[in-house]
Amino acid sequence: MRRRLFVLLLSVVLTVPLWSENLVGFGFRGGFELTEMNFNTNALRESNRAGFYVGPTLRIDLPLTGMDLDVALLYSKRDLKVAGETMGQKSLLLPVNARYGVGVGDVVGIFASIGPQFSFNIGDDIFYWKDKDNNNNQYSLQNTMISFNLGMGVTIGGHLEAGVYYNIPAGKTADFTWDRLGSELRNTTWERAKSKTNAWHVAVSYYF
């Protein structure tokens, strides 16, 4: 996982062209997220869960009017609840967003953004437990994942930003497996479901 993270970070650095002297600033970002868990079966229904993230961010001007590149490395902690069990997922997030913005007056601006996000699981990736009916349950998270961000926000004074983003995974987030006793209580059958976790992000950034 560390090797993949290094390769991705290096690729981001190499894609920043020679006009990097137009770097607008380095800053920090923090925010909250609300996850929406979906399964490919009607047997599972879970409520939304919350989380947070924080980390450094770069905003780089591109040689196109109104365009810039937004790159961040964020530590993320969020809760996931499946079949009555709450699990904590810890990740490193690497969003790379292209943005287009326009000024509204001399101080305030608005922007829209889109781009990929690379996620690396740095906590537990497999959770085991039994429910009240003594069924075995297993929830297995993907170690790496690619998703996409769609967002919009406002800038104030060139230093402060606030934005709302919607994150859409490109594939499954995890696999959920559980067992059920057969009608004769002698044989066990295993059932499986794929989990996909979309998320709303509310972020505040400050650039020095």
PDB file of N, CA and C in Angstrom, residues 72-135:
ATOM      1  N   ALA A  72      -4.971  17.430  -2.454  1.00  0.00           N
ATOM      2  CA  ALA A  72      -4.907  17.342  -0.992  1.00  0.00           C
ATOM      3  C   ALA A  72      -4.521  15.935  -0.570  1.00  0.00           C
ATOM      4  N   LEU A  73      -4.001  15.809   0.644  1.00  0.00           N
ATOM      5  CA  LEU A  73      -3.726  14.522   1.270  1.00  0.00           C
ATOM      6  C   LEU A  73      -4.396  14.549   2.637  1.00  0.00           C
ATOM      7  N   LEU A  74      -5.459  13.773   2.803  1.00  0.00           N
ATOM      8  CA  LEU A  74      -6.345  13.899   3.957  1.00  0.00           C
ATOM      9  C   LEU A  74      -6.421  12.601   4.752  1.00  0.00           C
ATOM     10  N   TYR A  75      -6.399  12.754   6.065  1.00  0.00           N
ATOM     11  CA  TYR A  75      -6.684  11.634   6.957  1.00  0.00           C
ATOM     12  C   TYR A  75      -8.186  11.610   7.205  1.00  0.00           C
ATOM     13  N   SER A  76      -8.798  10.446   6.974  1.00  0.00           N
ATOM     14  CA  SER A  76     -10.249  10.322   7.087  1.00  0.00           C
ATOM     15  C   SER A  76     -10.612   9.263   8.114  1.00  0.00           C
ATOM     16  N   LYS A  77     -11.591   9.570   8.937  1.00  0.00           N
ATOM     17  CA  LYS A  77     -12.140   8.611   9.916  1.00  0.00           C
ATOM     18  C   LYS A  77     -13.658   8.675   9.812  1.00  0.00           C
ATOM     19  N   ARG A  78     -14.283   7.536   9.513  1.00  0.00           N
ATOM     20  CA  ARG A  78     -15.731   7.507   9.415  1.00  0.00           C
ATOM     21  C   ARG A  78     -16.277   6.203   9.974  1.00  0.00           C
ATOM     22  N   ASP A  79     -17.524   6.243  10.398  1.00  0.00           N
ATOM     23  CA  ASP A  79     -18.200   5.069  10.939  1.00  0.00           C
ATOM     24  C   ASP A  79     -19.076   4.429   9.869  1.00  0.00           C
ATOM     25  N   LEU A  80     -19.091   3.109   9.870  1.00  0.00           N
ATOM     26  CA  LEU A  80     -19.951   2.331   8.988  1.00  0.00           C
ATOM     27  C   LEU A  80     -20.767   1.382   9.862  1.00  0.00           C
ATOM     28  N   LYS A  81     -22.047   1.285   9.612  1.00  0.00           N
ATOM     29  CA  LYS A  81     -22.906   0.407  10.408  1.00  0.00           C
ATOM     30  C   LYS A  81     -23.563  -0.620   9.496  1.00  0.00           C
ATOM     31  N   VAL A  82     -23.340  -1.894   9.826  1.00  0.00           N
ATOM     32  CA  VAL A  82     -23.884  -2.994   9.039  1.00  0.00           C
ATOM     33  C   VAL A  82     -24.428  -4.052   9.998  1.00  0.00           C
ATOM     34  N   ALA A  83     -25.687  -4.434   9.805  1.00  0.00           N
ATOM     35  CA  ALA A  83     -26.319  -5.491  10.605  1.00  0.00           C
ATOM     36  C   ALA A  83     -26.145  -5.251  12.100  1.00  0.00           C
ATOM     37  N   GLY A  84     -26.318  -4.001  12.510  1.00  0.00           N
ATOM     38  CA  GLY A  84     -26.257  -3.653  13.921  1.00  0.00           C
ATOM     39  C   GLY A  84     -24.869  -3.407  14.475  1.00  0.00           C
ATOM     40  N   GLU A  85     -23.826  -3.611  13.679  1.00  0.00           N
ATOM     41  CA  GLU A  85     -22.453  -3.428  14.134  1.00  0.00           C
ATOM     42  C   GLU A  85     -21.881  -2.141  13.560  1.00  0.00           C
ATOM     43  N   THR A  86     -21.271  -1.316  14.426  1.00  0.00           N
ATOM     44  CA  THR A  86     -20.630  -0.081  13.980  1.00  0.00           C
ATOM     45  C   THR A  86     -19.129  -0.297  13.894  1.00  0.00           C
ATOM     46  N   MET A  87     -18.543   0.017  12.736  1.00  0.00           N
ATOM     47  CA  MET A  87     -17.122  -0.178  12.483  1.00  0.00           C
ATOM     48  C   MET A  87     -16.486   1.147  12.093  1.00  0.00           C
ATOM     49  N   GLY A  88     -15.247   1.341  12.501  1.00  0.00           N
ATOM     50  CA  GLY A  88     -14.521   2.557  12.161  1.00  0.00           C
ATOM     51  C   GLY A  88     -13.555   2.319  11.018  1.00  0.00           C
ATOM     52  N   GLN A  89     -13.687   3.115   9.959  1.00  0.00           N
ATOM     53  CA  GLN A  89     -12.780   3.011   8.822  1.00  0.00           C
ATOM     54  C   GLN A  89     -11.819   4.199   8.826  1.00  0.00           C
ATOM     55  N   LYS A  90     -10.514   3.905   8.741  1.00  0.00           N
ATOM     56  CA  LYS A  90      -9.478   4.935   8.681  1.00  0.00           C
ATOM     57  C   LYS A  90      -8.809   4.870   7.314  1.00  0.00           C
ATOM     58  N   SER A  91      -8.693   6.035   6.668  1.00  0.00           N
ATOM     59  CA  SER A  91      -8.168   6.054   5.302  1.00  0.00           C
ATOM     60  C   SER A  91      -7.305   7.281   5.072  1.00  0.00           C
ATOM     61  N   LEU A  92      -6.445   7.182   4.061  1.00  0.00           N
ATOM     62  CA  LEU A  92      -5.775   8.343   3.486  1.00  0.00           C
ATOM     63  C   LEU A  92      -6.440   8.642   2.152  1.00  0.00           C
ATOM     64  N   LEU A  93      -6.859   9.877   1.970  1.00  0.00           N
ATOM     65  CA  LEU A  93      -7.539  10.284   0.748  1.00  0.00           C
ATOM     66  C   LEU A  93      -6.641  11.218  -0.054  1.00  0.00           C
ATOM     67  N   LEU A  94      -6.588  10.983  -1.360  1.00  0.00           N
ATOM     68  CA  LEU A  94      -5.816  11.840  -2.269  1.00  0.00           C
ATOM     69  C   LEU A  94      -6.735  12.342  -3.372  1.00  0.00           C
ATOM     70  N   PRO A  95      -7.478  13.429  -3.139  1.00  0.00           N
ATOM     71  CA  PRO A  95      -8.320  14.000  -4.200  1.00  0.00           C
ATOM     72  C   PRO A  95      -7.499  14.917  -5.107  1.00  0.00           C
ATOM     73  N   VAL A  96      -7.762  14.824  -6.407  1.00  0.00           N
ATOM     74  CA  VAL A  96      -7.119  15.691  -7.403  1.00  0.00           C
ATOM     75  C   VAL A  96      -8.236  16.288  -8.249  1.00  0.00           C
ATOM     76  N   ASN A  97      -8.597  17.535  -7.972  1.00  0.00           N
ATOM     77  CA  ASN A  97      -9.760  18.148  -8.604  1.00  0.00           C
ATOM     78  C   ASN A  97      -9.354  19.295  -9.528  1.00  0.00           C
ATOM     79  N   ALA A  98      -9.895  19.293 -10.732  1.00  0.00           N
ATOM     80  CA  ALA A  98      -9.789  20.455 -11.618  1.00  0.00           C
ATOM     81  C   ALA A  98     -10.967  21.374 -11.319  1.00  0.00           C
ATOM     82  N   ARG A  99     -10.684  22.687 -11.227  1.00  0.00           N
ATOM     83  CA  ARG A  99     -11.731  23.621 -10.825  1.00  0.00           C
ATOM     84  C   ARG A  99     -11.800  24.801 -11.789  1.00  0.00           C
ATOM     85  N   TYR A 100     -13.014  25.306 -11.932  1.00  0.00           N
ATOM     86  CA  TYR A 100     -13.230  26.539 -12.682  1.00  0.00           C
ATOM     87  C   TYR A 100     -13.961  27.514 -11.778  1.00  0.00           C
ATOM     88  N   GLY A 101     -13.405  28.730 -11.664  1.00  0.00           N
ATOM     89  CA  GLY A 101     -14.000  29.709 -10.770  1.00  0.00           C
ATOM     90  C   GLY A 101     -14.132  31.075 -11.421  1.00  0.00           C
ATOM     91  N   VAL A 102     -15.073  31.844 -10.917  1.00  0.00           N
ATOM     92  CA  VAL A 102     -15.280  33.227 -11.364  1.00  0.00           C
ATOM     93  C   VAL A 102     -15.437  34.105 -10.137  1.00  0.00           C
ATOM     94  N   GLY A 103     -15.032  35.365 -10.274  1.00  0.00           N
ATOM     95  CA  GLY A 103     -15.149  36.295  -9.174  1.00  0.00           C
ATOM     96  C   GLY A 103     -16.516  36.962  -9.148  1.00  0.00           C
ATOM     97  N   VAL A 104     -16.994  37.190  -7.947  1.00  0.00           N
ATOM     98  CA  VAL A 104     -18.234  37.938  -7.734  1.00  0.00           C
ATOM     99  C   VAL A 104     -17.862  39.150  -6.883  1.00  0.00           C
ATOM    100  N   GLY A 105     -17.562  40.240  -7.530  1.00  0.00           N
ATOM    101  CA  GLY A 105     -17.024  41.384  -6.805  1.00  0.00           C
ATOM    102  C   GLY A 105     -15.522  41.234  -6.633  1.00  0.00           C
ATOM    103  N   ASP A 106     -14.951  42.006  -5.728  1.00  0.00           N
ATOM    104  CA  ASP A 106     -13.502  42.018  -5.540  1.00  0.00           C
ATOM    105  C   ASP A 106     -13.018  41.007  -4.507  1.00  0.00           C
ATOM    106  N   VAL A 107     -13.901  40.455  -3.705  1.00  0.00           N
ATOM    107  CA  VAL A 107     -13.489  39.607  -2.586  1.00  0.00           C
ATOM    108  C   VAL A 107     -13.996  38.172  -2.714  1.00  0.00           C
ATOM    109  N   VAL A 108     -15.219  38.001  -3.172  1.00  0.00           N
ATOM    110  CA  VAL A 108     -15.860  36.695  -3.176  1.00  0.00           C
ATOM    111  C   VAL A 108     -15.816  36.071  -4.575  1.00  0.00           C
ATOM    112  N   GLY A 109     -15.624  34.756  -4.625  1.00  0.00           N
ATOM    113  CA  GLY A 109     -15.684  34.012  -5.865  1.00  0.00           C
ATOM    114  C   GLY A 109     -16.447  32.719  -5.676  1.00  0.00           C
ATOM    115  N   ILE A 110     -16.854  32.124  -6.784  1.00  0.00           N
ATOM    116  CA  ILE A 110     -17.519  30.822  -6.738  1.00  0.00           C
ATOM    117  C   ILE A 110     -16.785  29.878  -7.686  1.00  0.00           C
ATOM    118  N   PHE A 111     -16.845  28.571  -7.396  1.00  0.00           N
ATOM    119  CA  PHE A 111     -16.153  27.613  -8.243  1.00  0.00           C
ATOM    120  C   PHE A 111     -16.937  26.305  -8.319  1.00  0.00           C
ATOM    121  N   ALA A 112     -16.660  25.560  -9.381  1.00  0.00           N
ATOM    122  CA  ALA A 112     -17.168  24.197  -9.550  1.00  0.00           C
ATOM    123  C   ALA A 112     -15.967  23.306  -9.814  1.00  0.00           C
ATOM    124  N   SER A 113     -16.020  22.054  -9.320  1.00  0.00           N
ATOM    125  CA  SER A 113     -14.862  21.175  -9.436  1.00  0.00           C
ATOM    126  C   SER A 113     -15.282  19.752  -9.771  1.00  0.00           C
ATOM    127  N   ILE A 114     -14.331  19.025 -10.353  1.00  0.00           N
ATOM    128  CA  ILE A 114     -14.532  17.619 -10.679  1.00  0.00           C
ATOM    129  C   ILE A 114     -13.171  16.951 -10.727  1.00  0.00           C
ATOM    130  N   GLY A 115     -13.117  15.696 -10.289  1.00  0.00           N
ATOM    131  CA  GLY A 115     -11.844  15.000 -10.360  1.00  0.00           C
ATOM    132  C   GLY A 115     -11.854  13.679  -9.620  1.00  0.00           C
ATOM    133  N   PRO A 116     -10.797  12.871  -9.829  1.00  0.00           N
ATOM    134  CA  PRO A 116     -10.710  11.569  -9.163  1.00  0.00           C
ATOM    135  C   PRO A 116     -10.215  11.697  -7.729  1.00  0.00           C
ATOM    136  N   GLN A 117     -10.512  10.683  -6.946  1.00  0.00           N
ATOM    137  CA  GLN A 117     -10.000  10.595  -5.578  1.00  0.00           C
ATOM    138  C   GLN A 117      -9.505   9.171  -5.346  1.00  0.00           C
ATOM    139  N   PHE A 118      -8.277   9.063  -4.827  1.00  0.00           N
ATOM    140  CA  PHE A 118      -7.676   7.777  -4.514  1.00  0.00           C
ATOM    141  C   PHE A 118      -7.724   7.574  -3.003  1.00  0.00           C
ATOM    142  N   SER A 119      -8.244   6.422  -2.569  1.00  0.00           N
ATOM    143  CA  SER A 119      -8.411   6.136  -1.145  1.00  0.00           C
ATOM    144  C   SER A 119      -7.589   4.919  -0.769  1.00  0.00           C
ATOM    145  N   PHE A 120      -6.894   5.006   0.384  1.00  0.00           N
ATOM    146  CA  PHE A 120      -6.054   3.923   0.875  1.00  0.00           C
ATOM    147  C   PHE A 120      -6.464   3.606   2.305  1.00  0.00           C
ATOM    148  N   ASN A 121      -6.904   2.388   2.531  1.00  0.00           N
ATOM    149  CA  ASN A 121      -7.318   1.977   3.867  1.00  0.00           C
ATOM    150  C   ASN A 121      -6.087   1.790   4.745  1.00  0.00           C
ATOM    151  N   ILE A 122      -6.024   2.456   5.906  1.00  0.00           N
ATOM    152  CA  ILE A 122      -4.873   2.343   6.801  1.00  0.00           C
ATOM    153  C   ILE A 122      -5.269   1.755   8.160  1.00  0.00           C
ATOM    154  N   GLY A 123      -6.517   1.371   8.322  1.00  0.00           N
ATOM    155  CA  GLY A 123      -6.985   0.736   9.547  1.00  0.00           C
ATOM    156  C   GLY A 123      -7.358  -0.712   9.296  1.00  0.00           C
ATOM    157  N   ASP A 124      -8.185  -1.264  10.142  1.00  0.00           N
ATOM    158  CA  ASP A 124      -8.661  -2.638   9.944  1.00  0.00           C
ATOM    159  C   ASP A 124      -9.454  -2.719   8.644  1.00  0.00           C
ATOM    160  N   ASP A 125      -9.246  -3.820   7.929  1.00  0.00           N
ATOM    161  CA  ASP A 125      -9.972  -3.983   6.672  1.00  0.00           C
ATOM    162  C   ASP A 125     -10.978  -5.129   6.713  1.00  0.00           C
ATOM    163  N   ILE A 126     -10.937  -5.971   7.751  1.00  0.00           N
ATOM    164  CA  ILE A 126     -11.897  -7.056   7.898  1.00  0.00           C
ATOM    165  C   ILE A 126     -12.461  -7.038   9.318  1.00  0.00           C
ATOM    166  N   PHE A 127     -13.781  -7.100   9.425  1.00  0.00           N
ATOM    167  CA  PHE A 127     -14.456  -7.099  10.716  1.00  0.00           C
ATOM    168  C   PHE A 127     -15.314  -8.360  10.822  1.00  0.00           C
ATOM    169  N   TYR A 128     -15.240  -9.038  11.990  1.00  0.00           N
ATOM    170  CA  TYR A 128     -16.029 -10.232  12.252  1.00  0.00           C
ATOM    171  C   TYR A 128     -16.908 -10.003  13.484  1.00  0.00           C
ATOM    172  N   TRP A 129     -18.116 -10.518  13.466  1.00  0.00           N
ATOM    173  CA  TRP A 129     -18.964 -10.469  14.646  1.00  0.00           C
ATOM    174  C   TRP A 129     -20.158 -11.410  14.460  1.00  0.00           C
ATOM    175  N   LYS A 130     -20.871 -11.680  15.572  1.00  0.00           N
ATOM    176  CA  LYS A 130     -22.106 -12.463  15.537  1.00  0.00           C
ATOM    177  C   LYS A 130     -23.267 -11.573  15.926  1.00  0.00           C
ATOM    178  N   ASP A 131     -24.392 -11.758  15.269  1.00  0.00           N
ATOM    179  CA  ASP A 131     -25.566 -10.965  15.615  1.00  0.00           C
ATOM    180  C   ASP A 131     -26.389 -11.686  16.680  1.00  0.00           C
ATOM    181  N   LYS A 132     -27.537 -11.118  17.021  1.00  0.00           N
ATOM    182  CA  LYS A 132     -28.356 -11.655  18.108  1.00  0.00           C
ATOM    183  C   LYS A 132     -28.902 -13.049  17.809  1.00  0.00           C
ATOM    184  N   ASP A 133     -28.940 -13.436  16.554  1.00  0.00           N
ATOM    185  CA  ASP A 133     -29.396 -14.780  16.189  1.00  0.00           C
ATOM    186  C   ASP A 133     -28.232 -15.760  16.043  1.00  0.00           C
ATOM    187  N   ASN A 134     -27.035 -15.310  16.521  1.00  0.00           N
ATOM    188  CA  ASN A 134     -25.819 -16.131  16.467  1.00  0.00           C
ATOM    189  C   ASN A 134     -25.367 -16.439  15.046  1.00  0.00           C
ATOM    190  N   ASN A 135     -25.699 -15.548  14.126  1.00  0.00           N
ATOM    191  CA  ASN A 135     -25.175 -15.670  12.773  1.00  0.00           C
ATOM    192  C   ASN A 135     -23.793 -15.017  12.705  1.00  0.00           C
TER     193      ASN A 135
END
